[in-house]
Amino acid sequence: MNAFKQFTGTLIGILVILFAGFEIPKRITVTISDSVNYRIFYKQSFFDKEDIKKGAYVMAELYSDVVKCSPCLIVKRVAGVAGDLIVSRDLDFFCNGEYLGKAKTHSMAGKPIESHKTNGLIPKNTIFLMGDSPDSFDSRYYGPMEIANVKAIARPIF
């Protein structure tokens, strides 16, 4: 009987490890860039539009000729939502009068990069994304992003 209990316990342990091995990668993401302050996020794949609010981090598909992958999965912070006023003065960006950051004229690789000329209300069903680093490639360059491109709410772990 003890051998059966030991076999059953071992089998259950193996099944738990296999389940964790398949499930954890679906729910955890690790960023490799310095654009956000966190490295490890819990991916909340099922969410309502109302969960996408200022200050939340999201994982989204980015379609851009500037980056090597298209689409790329990115993690950024929501800096503005539909109805917020985004203003760019020269290279400085503001949301409802609050300073967001300065756009750069050249990428980290030294290539010229253009900022998005944003002045007006963020359109319905779009959000304005920012990284936490001044070097982040974010909505300062590609403009507001469609909420449909958001694949998960990214909750910081570490």
CSV table of C-alpha atoms in Angstrom, one decimal:
chain,number,residue,atom,x,y,z
A,1,MET,CA,0.0,0.0,0.0
A,2,ASN,CA,2.9,2.4,0.8
A,3,ALA,CA,4.3,1.8,-2.7
A,4,PHE,CA,0.9,2.8,-4.2
A,5,LYS,CA,0.7,5.9,-2.1
A,6,GLN,CA,4.3,6.9,-3.1
A,7,PHE,CA,3.5,6.2,-6.8
A,8,THR,CA,0.3,8.3,-6.6
A,9,GLY,CA,2.1,11.1,-4.8
A,10,THR,CA,4.9,11.1,-7.4
A,11,LEU,CA,2.4,11.0,-10.3
A,12,ILE,CA,0.4,13.9,-8.8
A,13,GLY,CA,3.7,15.9,-8.3
A,14,ILE,CA,4.7,15.3,-11.9
A,15,LEU,CA,1.3,16.4,-13.2
A,16,VAL,CA,1.4,19.6,-11.1
A,17,ILE,CA,4.9,20.4,-12.4
A,18,LEU,CA,3.7,19.7,-16.0
A,19,PHE,CA,0.6,21.9,-15.5
A,20,ALA,CA,2.7,24.7,-14.1
A,21,GLY,CA,5.2,24.4,-16.9
A,22,PHE,CA,2.4,24.9,-19.5
A,23,GLU,CA,0.4,27.5,-17.6
A,24,ILE,CA,3.0,29.8,-16.1
A,25,PRO,CA,4.3,31.0,-19.5
A,26,LYS,CA,0.8,31.8,-20.5
A,27,ARG,CA,0.3,34.1,-17.5
A,28,ILE,CA,3.7,35.6,-17.0
A,29,THR,CA,5.7,37.9,-19.3
A,30,VAL,CA,9.2,39.2,-19.0
A,31,THR,CA,10.3,42.4,-20.7
A,32,ILE,CA,13.8,42.6,-22.1
A,33,SER,CA,13.9,46.3,-22.8
A,34,ASP,CA,14.5,49.2,-20.4
A,35,SER,CA,11.4,51.0,-21.5
A,36,VAL,CA,9.4,50.2,-18.3
A,37,ASN,CA,10.5,50.1,-14.7
A,38,TYR,CA,9.4,46.5,-14.2
A,39,ARG,CA,10.7,43.3,-15.7
A,40,ILE,CA,8.1,40.6,-14.8
A,41,PHE,CA,4.4,41.0,-15.3
A,42,TYR,CA,1.3,38.9,-14.7
A,43,LYS,CA,-0.8,38.9,-17.9
A,44,GLN,CA,-4.5,39.3,-17.3
A,45,SER,CA,-5.8,38.2,-20.7
A,46,PHE,CA,-9.5,38.5,-19.9
A,47,PHE,CA,-10.4,42.1,-19.2
A,48,ASP,CA,-13.0,44.8,-19.9
A,49,LYS,CA,-12.3,48.1,-21.6
A,50,GLU,CA,-12.8,49.7,-18.3
A,51,ASP,CA,-9.7,48.0,-16.9
A,52,ILE,CA,-7.6,50.0,-19.3
A,53,LYS,CA,-7.2,53.2,-17.4
A,54,LYS,CA,-4.4,55.7,-16.8
A,55,GLY,CA,-1.5,54.3,-14.9
A,56,ALA,CA,-2.2,50.7,-15.9
A,57,TYR,CA,0.3,48.7,-17.8
A,58,VAL,CA,-0.8,46.9,-20.9
A,59,MET,CA,0.6,44.3,-23.3
A,60,ALA,CA,-0.2,45.3,-26.9
A,61,GLU,CA,0.7,44.5,-30.5
A,62,LEU,CA,2.7,47.2,-32.1
A,63,TYR,CA,2.7,47.5,-35.9
A,64,SER,CA,5.5,49.8,-37.0
A,65,ASP,CA,8.2,50.0,-39.7
A,66,VAL,CA,10.6,51.5,-37.1
A,67,VAL,CA,10.9,48.3,-35.0
A,68,LYS,CA,12.4,45.1,-36.4
A,69,CYS,CA,9.4,43.0,-35.6
A,70,SER,CA,5.9,43.8,-36.8
A,71,PRO,CA,3.8,43.1,-34.9
A,72,CYS,CA,5.8,43.3,-31.7
A,73,LEU,CA,4.4,42.6,-28.3
A,74,ILE,CA,5.1,45.6,-26.1
A,75,VAL,CA,4.4,46.5,-22.5
A,76,LYS,CA,3.7,50.2,-21.8
A,77,ARG,CA,1.9,52.3,-19.3
A,78,VAL,CA,-1.4,54.0,-20.2
A,79,ALA,CA,-0.7,57.8,-20.1
A,80,GLY,CA,-4.0,58.9,-21.7
A,81,VAL,CA,-7.4,57.5,-22.5
A,82,ALA,CA,-10.2,58.6,-24.9
A,83,GLY,CA,-11.2,62.1,-24.3
A,84,ASP,CA,-7.9,63.2,-22.8
A,85,LEU,CA,-6.2,66.2,-24.4
A,86,ILE,CA,-2.8,65.4,-25.8
A,87,VAL,CA,-0.6,68.3,-26.8
A,88,SER,CA,2.9,68.3,-28.3
A,89,ARG,CA,4.9,71.4,-28.2
A,90,ASP,CA,8.1,71.0,-30.1
A,91,LEU,CA,9.3,67.7,-28.6
A,92,ASP,CA,7.5,68.0,-25.3
A,93,PHE,CA,4.2,66.0,-24.7
A,94,PHE,CA,1.4,66.8,-22.3
A,95,CYS,CA,-1.8,65.1,-21.3
A,96,ASN,CA,-4.5,67.4,-19.8
A,97,GLY,CA,-1.7,69.8,-19.0
A,98,GLU,CA,0.5,67.2,-17.2
A,99,TYR,CA,4.0,66.8,-18.6
A,100,LEU,CA,4.5,63.3,-20.0
A,101,GLY,CA,8.0,63.6,-21.5
A,102,LYS,CA,10.2,64.7,-24.3
A,103,ALA,CA,10.5,62.9,-27.7
A,104,LYS,CA,13.9,62.3,-29.1
A,105,THR,CA,15.1,63.3,-32.6
A,106,HIS,CA,17.3,60.1,-32.9
A,107,SER,CA,16.9,56.5,-31.8
A,108,MET,CA,19.4,54.9,-29.5
A,109,ALA,CA,21.0,53.5,-32.6
A,110,GLY,CA,21.5,57.1,-33.9
A,111,LYS,CA,18.9,56.9,-36.6
A,112,PRO,CA,16.7,60.0,-37.1
A,113,ILE,CA,13.2,59.4,-35.7
A,114,GLU,CA,10.1,61.6,-36.0
A,115,SER,CA,7.7,62.3,-33.2
A,116,HIS,CA,4.0,62.0,-33.8
A,117,LYS,CA,2.4,65.4,-34.2
A,118,THR,CA,-0.4,65.0,-31.7
A,119,ASN,CA,-2.6,67.9,-30.7
A,120,GLY,CA,-6.2,67.2,-29.7
A,121,LEU,CA,-8.4,64.8,-27.9
A,122,ILE,CA,-7.5,61.1,-27.8
A,123,PRO,CA,-10.1,59.4,-30.1
A,124,LYS,CA,-12.6,56.9,-28.9
A,125,ASN,CA,-11.3,53.3,-28.6
A,126,THR,CA,-7.7,54.5,-28.5
A,127,ILE,CA,-5.1,55.1,-25.7
A,128,PHE,CA,-1.8,57.0,-25.5
A,129,LEU,CA,1.0,54.8,-24.3
A,130,MET,CA,4.3,55.8,-22.6
A,131,GLY,CA,7.3,53.9,-21.4
A,132,ASP,CA,8.9,54.8,-18.1
A,133,SER,CA,12.3,55.5,-19.8
A,134,PRO,CA,13.0,58.6,-21.9
A,135,ASP,CA,14.3,56.2,-24.5
A,136,SER,CA,11.0,54.3,-24.8
A,137,PHE,CA,9.5,53.9,-28.3
A,138,ASP,CA,5.9,54.8,-27.5
A,139,SER,CA,2.9,56.9,-28.5
A,140,ARG,CA,5.2,59.9,-28.8
A,141,TYR,CA,6.3,58.4,-32.0
A,142,TYR,CA,3.4,56.3,-33.3
A,143,GLY,CA,0.5,58.2,-31.8
A,144,PRO,CA,-2.6,56.8,-30.0
A,145,MET,CA,-3.0,53.0,-30.2
A,146,GLU,CA,-6.3,51.2,-30.9
A,147,ILE,CA,-7.6,49.4,-27.8
A,148,ALA,CA,-8.2,46.4,-30.1
A,149,ASN,CA,-4.4,45.9,-30.1
A,150,VAL,CA,-4.3,45.4,-26.3
A,151,LYS,CA,-3.9,41.7,-25.6
A,152,ALA,CA,-3.6,41.8,-21.8
A,153,ILE,CA,-3.5,44.0,-18.8
A,154,ALA,CA,0.1,43.7,-17.5
A,155,ARG,CA,0.2,43.7,-13.7
A,156,PRO,CA,3.8,44.4,-12.4
A,157,ILE,CA,5.3,41.6,-10.2
A,158,PHE,CA,8.9,42.7,-10.1
